Amino acid sequence: MIWCVEDDASIRDIEVYALNSAGFEARGFEDGSSFYAAITGEKEKPQLIVLDVMLPGIDGIELLRRIRANAALKQIPIVMATAKGSEYDKIQSLDMGADDYLVKPFAFEELLARLRVLLRKPVTEKSSILNVADL
């Protein structure tokens, strides 16, 4: 299951549709608060998260921080998909633990390709990667 957190309904619907059409099971969330309540409250966790930065309620950067700080969630791959395209924004997210970063607008074929790469990696491989913040 891939969870997409996107406040723009049209983009969220396209993401979920594209993922479902490609054979993935996907679920969308319109804000950070409902997403965080679901990820901390439900037994089923996503295999991967596509996360916008600018969200109502809890923003994507804060969600990324909380997920990476939570032992039960920190191994879930996260792709930031956002309109914030500055070098600073990309580096901040990647340094905080994002696995990839896409700037809107992006081709959904590219999103699907990047998700497939992340889903092919075993969890143990991801956990062995040195976190820049630990240096």
PDB file of C-alpha atoms in Angstrom:
ATOM      1  CA  MET A   1       0.000   0.000   0.000  1.00  0.00           C
ATOM      2  CA  ILE A   2       1.325   3.429  -0.962  1.00  0.00           C
ATOM      3  CA  TRP A   3      -0.010   6.437   0.902  1.00  0.00           C
ATOM      4  CA  CYS A   4      -0.104   9.803  -0.888  1.00  0.00           C
ATOM      5  CA  VAL A   5      -0.326  12.965   1.201  1.00  0.00           C
ATOM      6  CA  GLU A   6      -1.364  15.866  -1.049  1.00  0.00           C
ATOM      7  CA  ASP A   7      -3.686  18.777  -0.289  1.00  0.00           C
ATOM      8  CA  ASP A   8      -4.529  19.479  -3.948  1.00  0.00           C
ATOM      9  CA  ALA A   9      -7.431  17.101  -4.672  1.00  0.00           C
ATOM     10  CA  SER A  10      -6.761  16.914  -8.421  1.00  0.00           C
ATOM     11  CA  ILE A  11      -3.087  15.997  -7.941  1.00  0.00           C
ATOM     12  CA  ARG A  12      -3.926  13.533  -5.160  1.00  0.00           C
ATOM     13  CA  ASP A  13      -6.591  11.861  -7.314  1.00  0.00           C
ATOM     14  CA  ILE A  14      -4.178  11.561 -10.249  1.00  0.00           C
ATOM     15  CA  GLU A  15      -1.440  10.122  -8.009  1.00  0.00           C
ATOM     16  CA  VAL A  16      -3.788   7.510  -6.539  1.00  0.00           C
ATOM     17  CA  TYR A  17      -5.253   6.694  -9.964  1.00  0.00           C
ATOM     18  CA  ALA A  18      -1.795   6.360 -11.573  1.00  0.00           C
ATOM     19  CA  LEU A  19      -0.576   4.104  -8.779  1.00  0.00           C
ATOM     20  CA  ASN A  20      -3.687   1.920  -8.915  1.00  0.00           C
ATOM     21  CA  SER A  21      -3.424   1.717 -12.721  1.00  0.00           C
ATOM     22  CA  ALA A  22       0.189   0.585 -12.380  1.00  0.00           C
ATOM     23  CA  GLY A  23      -0.835  -2.277 -10.111  1.00  0.00           C
ATOM     24  CA  PHE A  24      -0.166  -0.682  -6.740  1.00  0.00           C
ATOM     25  CA  GLU A  25      -2.706  -0.254  -3.996  1.00  0.00           C
ATOM     26  CA  ALA A  26      -2.862   3.431  -3.043  1.00  0.00           C
ATOM     27  CA  ARG A  27      -4.625   5.636  -0.544  1.00  0.00           C
ATOM     28  CA  GLY A  28      -4.785   9.437  -0.444  1.00  0.00           C
ATOM     29  CA  PHE A  29      -4.788  11.939   2.417  1.00  0.00           C
ATOM     30  CA  GLU A  30      -5.682  15.623   2.075  1.00  0.00           C
ATOM     31  CA  ASP A  31      -3.746  16.975   5.058  1.00  0.00           C
ATOM     32  CA  GLY A  32      -0.919  16.144   7.405  1.00  0.00           C
ATOM     33  CA  SER A  33      -3.102  15.731  10.483  1.00  0.00           C
ATOM     34  CA  SER A  34      -5.367  13.009   9.037  1.00  0.00           C
ATOM     35  CA  PHE A  35      -2.337  11.211   7.602  1.00  0.00           C
ATOM     36  CA  TYR A  36      -0.467  11.291  10.922  1.00  0.00           C
ATOM     37  CA  ALA A  37      -3.515  10.076  12.819  1.00  0.00           C
ATOM     38  CA  ALA A  38      -3.823   7.145  10.392  1.00  0.00           C
ATOM     39  CA  ILE A  39      -0.162   6.173  10.356  1.00  0.00           C
ATOM     40  CA  THR A  40       0.089   6.194  14.148  1.00  0.00           C
ATOM     41  CA  GLY A  41      -3.344   4.732  14.810  1.00  0.00           C
ATOM     42  CA  GLU A  42      -3.897   1.989  12.259  1.00  0.00           C
ATOM     43  CA  LYS A  43      -2.304  -1.445  12.350  1.00  0.00           C
ATOM     44  CA  GLU A  44      -1.662  -1.500   8.612  1.00  0.00           C
ATOM     45  CA  LYS A  45       1.262   0.707   7.662  1.00  0.00           C
ATOM     46  CA  PRO A  46       2.161   1.844   4.152  1.00  0.00           C
ATOM     47  CA  GLN A  47       5.008   0.287   2.193  1.00  0.00           C
ATOM     48  CA  LEU A  48       5.929   3.736   0.912  1.00  0.00           C
ATOM     49  CA  ILE A  49       4.800   7.349   1.362  1.00  0.00           C
ATOM     50  CA  VAL A  50       4.549  10.085  -1.285  1.00  0.00           C
ATOM     51  CA  LEU A  51       4.592  13.285   0.746  1.00  0.00           C
ATOM     52  CA  ASP A  52       3.923  16.910  -0.194  1.00  0.00           C
ATOM     53  CA  VAL A  53       5.741  19.590   1.800  1.00  0.00           C
ATOM     54  CA  MET A  54       3.144  22.359   1.914  1.00  0.00           C
ATOM     55  CA  LEU A  55       0.156  20.826   3.702  1.00  0.00           C
ATOM     56  CA  PRO A  56      -2.552  22.192   5.961  1.00  0.00           C
ATOM     57  CA  GLY A  57      -2.239  21.101   9.569  1.00  0.00           C
ATOM     58  CA  ILE A  58       1.073  19.324   9.986  1.00  0.00           C
ATOM     59  CA  ASP A  59       3.395  20.157   7.072  1.00  0.00           C
ATOM     60  CA  GLY A  60       5.452  17.585   5.181  1.00  0.00           C
ATOM     61  CA  ILE A  61       8.777  18.510   6.782  1.00  0.00           C
ATOM     62  CA  GLU A  62       7.348  18.003  10.271  1.00  0.00           C
ATOM     63  CA  LEU A  63       5.745  14.716   9.174  1.00  0.00           C
ATOM     64  CA  LEU A  64       9.090  13.556   7.789  1.00  0.00           C
ATOM     65  CA  ARG A  65      10.785  14.453  11.088  1.00  0.00           C
ATOM     66  CA  ARG A  66       8.163  12.600  13.148  1.00  0.00           C
ATOM     67  CA  ILE A  67       8.263   9.491  10.982  1.00  0.00           C
ATOM     68  CA  ARG A  68      12.049   9.273  11.070  1.00  0.00           C
ATOM     69  CA  ALA A  69      11.988   9.710  14.873  1.00  0.00           C
ATOM     70  CA  ASN A  70       9.468   6.870  15.348  1.00  0.00           C
ATOM     71  CA  ALA A  71      11.097   3.426  15.619  1.00  0.00           C
ATOM     72  CA  ALA A  72       8.000   1.679  14.251  1.00  0.00           C
ATOM     73  CA  LEU A  73       7.830   3.923  11.163  1.00  0.00           C
ATOM     74  CA  LYS A  74      11.360   5.082  10.357  1.00  0.00           C
ATOM     75  CA  GLN A  75      12.101   2.352   7.785  1.00  0.00           C
ATOM     76  CA  ILE A  76       9.183   3.345   5.509  1.00  0.00           C
ATOM     77  CA  PRO A  77      10.557   4.879   2.294  1.00  0.00           C
ATOM     78  CA  ILE A  78       9.422   8.474   1.711  1.00  0.00           C
ATOM     79  CA  VAL A  79       9.385  10.381  -1.568  1.00  0.00           C
ATOM     80  CA  MET A  80       8.851  14.109  -1.243  1.00  0.00           C
ATOM     81  CA  ALA A  81       6.670  15.363  -4.123  1.00  0.00           C
ATOM     82  CA  THR A  82       6.396  19.123  -3.895  1.00  0.00           C
ATOM     83  CA  ALA A  83       6.430  22.442  -5.702  1.00  0.00           C
ATOM     84  CA  LYS A  84       9.302  23.570  -3.474  1.00  0.00           C
ATOM     85  CA  GLY A  85      12.229  23.110  -5.820  1.00  0.00           C
ATOM     86  CA  SER A  86      15.081  25.132  -4.371  1.00  0.00           C
ATOM     87  CA  GLU A  87      18.386  23.453  -3.650  1.00  0.00           C
ATOM     88  CA  TYR A  88      17.896  24.260   0.054  1.00  0.00           C
ATOM     89  CA  ASP A  89      14.490  22.512   0.152  1.00  0.00           C
ATOM     90  CA  LYS A  90      15.847  19.397  -1.545  1.00  0.00           C
ATOM     91  CA  ILE A  91      18.898  19.170   0.700  1.00  0.00           C
ATOM     92  CA  GLN A  92      16.851  19.785   3.846  1.00  0.00           C
ATOM     93  CA  SER A  93      14.442  16.947   3.046  1.00  0.00           C
ATOM     94  CA  LEU A  94      17.137  14.514   1.970  1.00  0.00           C
ATOM     95  CA  ASP A  95      19.248  15.290   5.041  1.00  0.00           C
ATOM     96  CA  MET A  96      16.204  14.725   7.247  1.00  0.00           C
ATOM     97  CA  GLY A  97      15.726  11.252   5.814  1.00  0.00           C
ATOM     98  CA  ALA A  98      13.661  11.510   2.631  1.00  0.00           C
ATOM     99  CA  ASP A  99      14.599   8.759   0.200  1.00  0.00           C
ATOM    100  CA  ASP A 100      13.874  10.795  -2.918  1.00  0.00           C
ATOM    101  CA  TYR A 101      12.638  14.236  -3.961  1.00  0.00           C
ATOM    102  CA  LEU A 102      10.487  15.161  -6.959  1.00  0.00           C
ATOM    103  CA  VAL A 103       9.620  18.722  -7.941  1.00  0.00           C
ATOM    104  CA  LYS A 104       6.155  19.417  -9.346  1.00  0.00           C
ATOM    105  CA  PRO A 105       5.171  19.226 -12.064  1.00  0.00           C
ATOM    106  CA  PHE A 106       6.648  15.785 -12.683  1.00  0.00           C
ATOM    107  CA  ALA A 107       5.779  12.958 -15.042  1.00  0.00           C
ATOM    108  CA  PHE A 108       3.887  10.159 -13.332  1.00  0.00           C
ATOM    109  CA  GLU A 109       5.996   7.652 -15.228  1.00  0.00           C
ATOM    110  CA  GLU A 110       9.020   9.089 -13.431  1.00  0.00           C
ATOM    111  CA  LEU A 111       7.230   8.869 -10.078  1.00  0.00           C
ATOM    112  CA  LEU A 112       6.342   5.227 -10.768  1.00  0.00           C
ATOM    113  CA  ALA A 113       9.927   4.413 -11.768  1.00  0.00           C
ATOM    114  CA  ARG A 114      11.329   5.990  -8.600  1.00  0.00           C
ATOM    115  CA  LEU A 115       8.790   4.180  -6.426  1.00  0.00           C
ATOM    116  CA  ARG A 116       9.658   0.848  -8.024  1.00  0.00           C
ATOM    117  CA  VAL A 117      13.343   1.441  -7.257  1.00  0.00           C
ATOM    118  CA  LEU A 118      12.618   2.153  -3.606  1.00  0.00           C
ATOM    119  CA  LEU A 119      10.270  -0.807  -3.254  1.00  0.00           C
ATOM    120  CA  ARG A 120      12.927  -3.162  -4.679  1.00  0.00           C
ATOM    121  CA  LYS A 121      15.427  -2.237  -1.956  1.00  0.00           C
ATOM    122  CA  PRO A 122      15.374  -4.519   1.064  1.00  0.00           C
ATOM    123  CA  VAL A 123      14.704  -2.840   4.400  1.00  0.00           C
ATOM    124  CA  THR A 124      18.094  -3.999   5.705  1.00  0.00           C
ATOM    125  CA  GLU A 125      19.839  -2.123   2.879  1.00  0.00           C
ATOM    126  CA  LYS A 126      18.084   1.114   3.793  1.00  0.00           C
ATOM    127  CA  SER A 127      18.888   0.693   7.480  1.00  0.00           C
ATOM    128  CA  SER A 128      22.596   0.315   6.712  1.00  0.00           C
ATOM    129  CA  ILE A 129      22.807   3.687   4.964  1.00  0.00           C
ATOM    130  CA  LEU A 130      24.654   6.274   7.030  1.00  0.00           C
ATOM    131  CA  ASN A 131      22.465   9.239   7.908  1.00  0.00           C
ATOM    132  CA  VAL A 132      24.222  12.553   7.270  1.00  0.00           C
ATOM    133  CA  ALA A 133      22.618  13.931  10.444  1.00  0.00           C
ATOM    134  CA  ASP A 134      24.565  11.280  12.416  1.00  0.00           C
ATOM    135  CA  LEU A 135      27.951  12.633  11.269  1.00  0.00           C
TER     136      LEU A 135
END
